[in-house]
XYZ file of C-alpha atoms in Angstrom:
106
model
C 0.000 0.000 0.000
C 1.217 3.497 -0.802
C 2.489 5.122 2.404
C 1.114 8.567 1.587
C -2.407 7.160 1.388
C -2.184 6.221 5.047
C -0.742 9.589 6.058
C -3.343 11.921 4.649
C -6.769 12.571 6.038
C -9.520 10.518 4.458
C -11.266 12.228 1.571
C -14.743 13.480 2.305
C -17.433 11.019 1.279
C -18.943 13.526 -1.119
C -15.640 13.823 -2.965
C -14.989 10.097 -3.268
C -18.495 9.054 -4.292
C -20.334 9.857 -7.462
C -22.141 12.961 -6.365
C -25.015 15.131 -7.387
C -23.023 18.233 -6.405
C -21.175 19.388 -9.532
C -18.719 21.387 -7.406
C -17.381 18.123 -5.985
C -16.857 16.440 -9.351
C -13.199 16.780 -10.322
C -13.258 14.190 -13.103
C -13.313 16.724 -15.922
C -14.491 20.173 -16.844
C -16.852 22.036 -14.489
C -20.487 21.043 -14.846
C -21.781 24.612 -15.196
C -25.191 23.546 -16.523
C -25.874 21.659 -13.284
C -24.716 24.417 -10.943
C -27.072 25.494 -8.161
C -26.128 28.254 -5.672
C -27.632 26.147 -2.866
C -24.805 23.630 -3.392
C -22.003 26.140 -2.751
C -22.010 26.153 1.052
C -22.185 22.364 1.531
C -19.439 21.772 -1.048
C -17.081 24.429 0.287
C -17.701 23.378 3.898
C -16.899 19.773 2.966
C -13.735 20.732 1.103
C -12.580 23.071 3.892
C -13.073 20.297 6.451
C -11.043 17.928 4.286
C -8.258 20.498 3.825
C -8.148 21.164 7.574
C -8.043 17.440 8.365
C -5.263 16.957 5.826
C -3.308 19.849 7.327
C -3.675 18.331 10.790
C -2.545 14.935 9.498
C 0.539 16.192 7.668
C 1.671 18.426 10.529
C 1.398 15.630 13.071
C 4.842 14.947 14.523
C 4.546 11.288 13.510
C 4.260 12.232 9.831
C 7.596 12.103 8.020
C 8.599 15.374 6.404
C 8.818 14.065 2.865
C 7.305 15.236 -0.377
C 5.007 12.219 -0.567
C 3.818 12.474 3.028
C 3.501 16.253 3.299
C 3.339 18.200 0.057
C 1.296 15.837 -2.110
C -1.610 15.331 0.332
C -1.745 19.041 1.157
C -1.575 20.025 -2.507
C -4.372 17.595 -3.397
C -6.678 18.906 -0.661
C -6.106 22.573 -1.455
C -6.307 22.045 -5.228
C -9.803 20.581 -4.873
C -10.854 23.538 -2.748
C -9.358 25.962 -5.259
C -11.044 24.304 -8.220
C -14.468 24.381 -6.575
C -14.067 27.976 -5.415
C -12.786 28.936 -8.867
C -16.067 27.772 -10.406
C -18.041 29.764 -7.837
C -15.901 32.861 -8.356
C -16.163 32.611 -12.135
C -19.936 32.281 -12.053
C -20.156 35.139 -9.558
C -18.332 37.299 -12.081
C -20.191 36.316 -15.243
C -23.648 35.096 -14.161
C -24.322 36.870 -10.880
C -27.704 36.332 -9.246
C -28.922 37.240 -5.752
C -28.786 33.582 -4.545
C -25.273 33.137 -5.955
C -24.127 36.435 -4.453
C -25.481 35.331 -1.074
C -23.675 31.975 -1.294
C -20.466 33.643 -2.502
C -20.462 36.102 0.393
C -21.491 33.576 3.063
């Protein structure tokens, strides 16, 4: 088993499962047509929790300070957060609506 898989925090269930939330689908291009402002807060909360758990795991004193055990898990967690927030930010800029603005500013 790959050592880094045991060192990082487990991925949130919504990220690892096929999901109805297009913000949590990182398999390809953003699913803009399926976007719903009501999905922003749950997705971002889930991704923030995963990033925080990953940060806690990689900064644990028992975690070796190697690229595989530190940088890769942290980069993966923050990249997912950045991709999801990038979709929200883009839509806020080009297709702003009151519900999206509220979710963006929450």
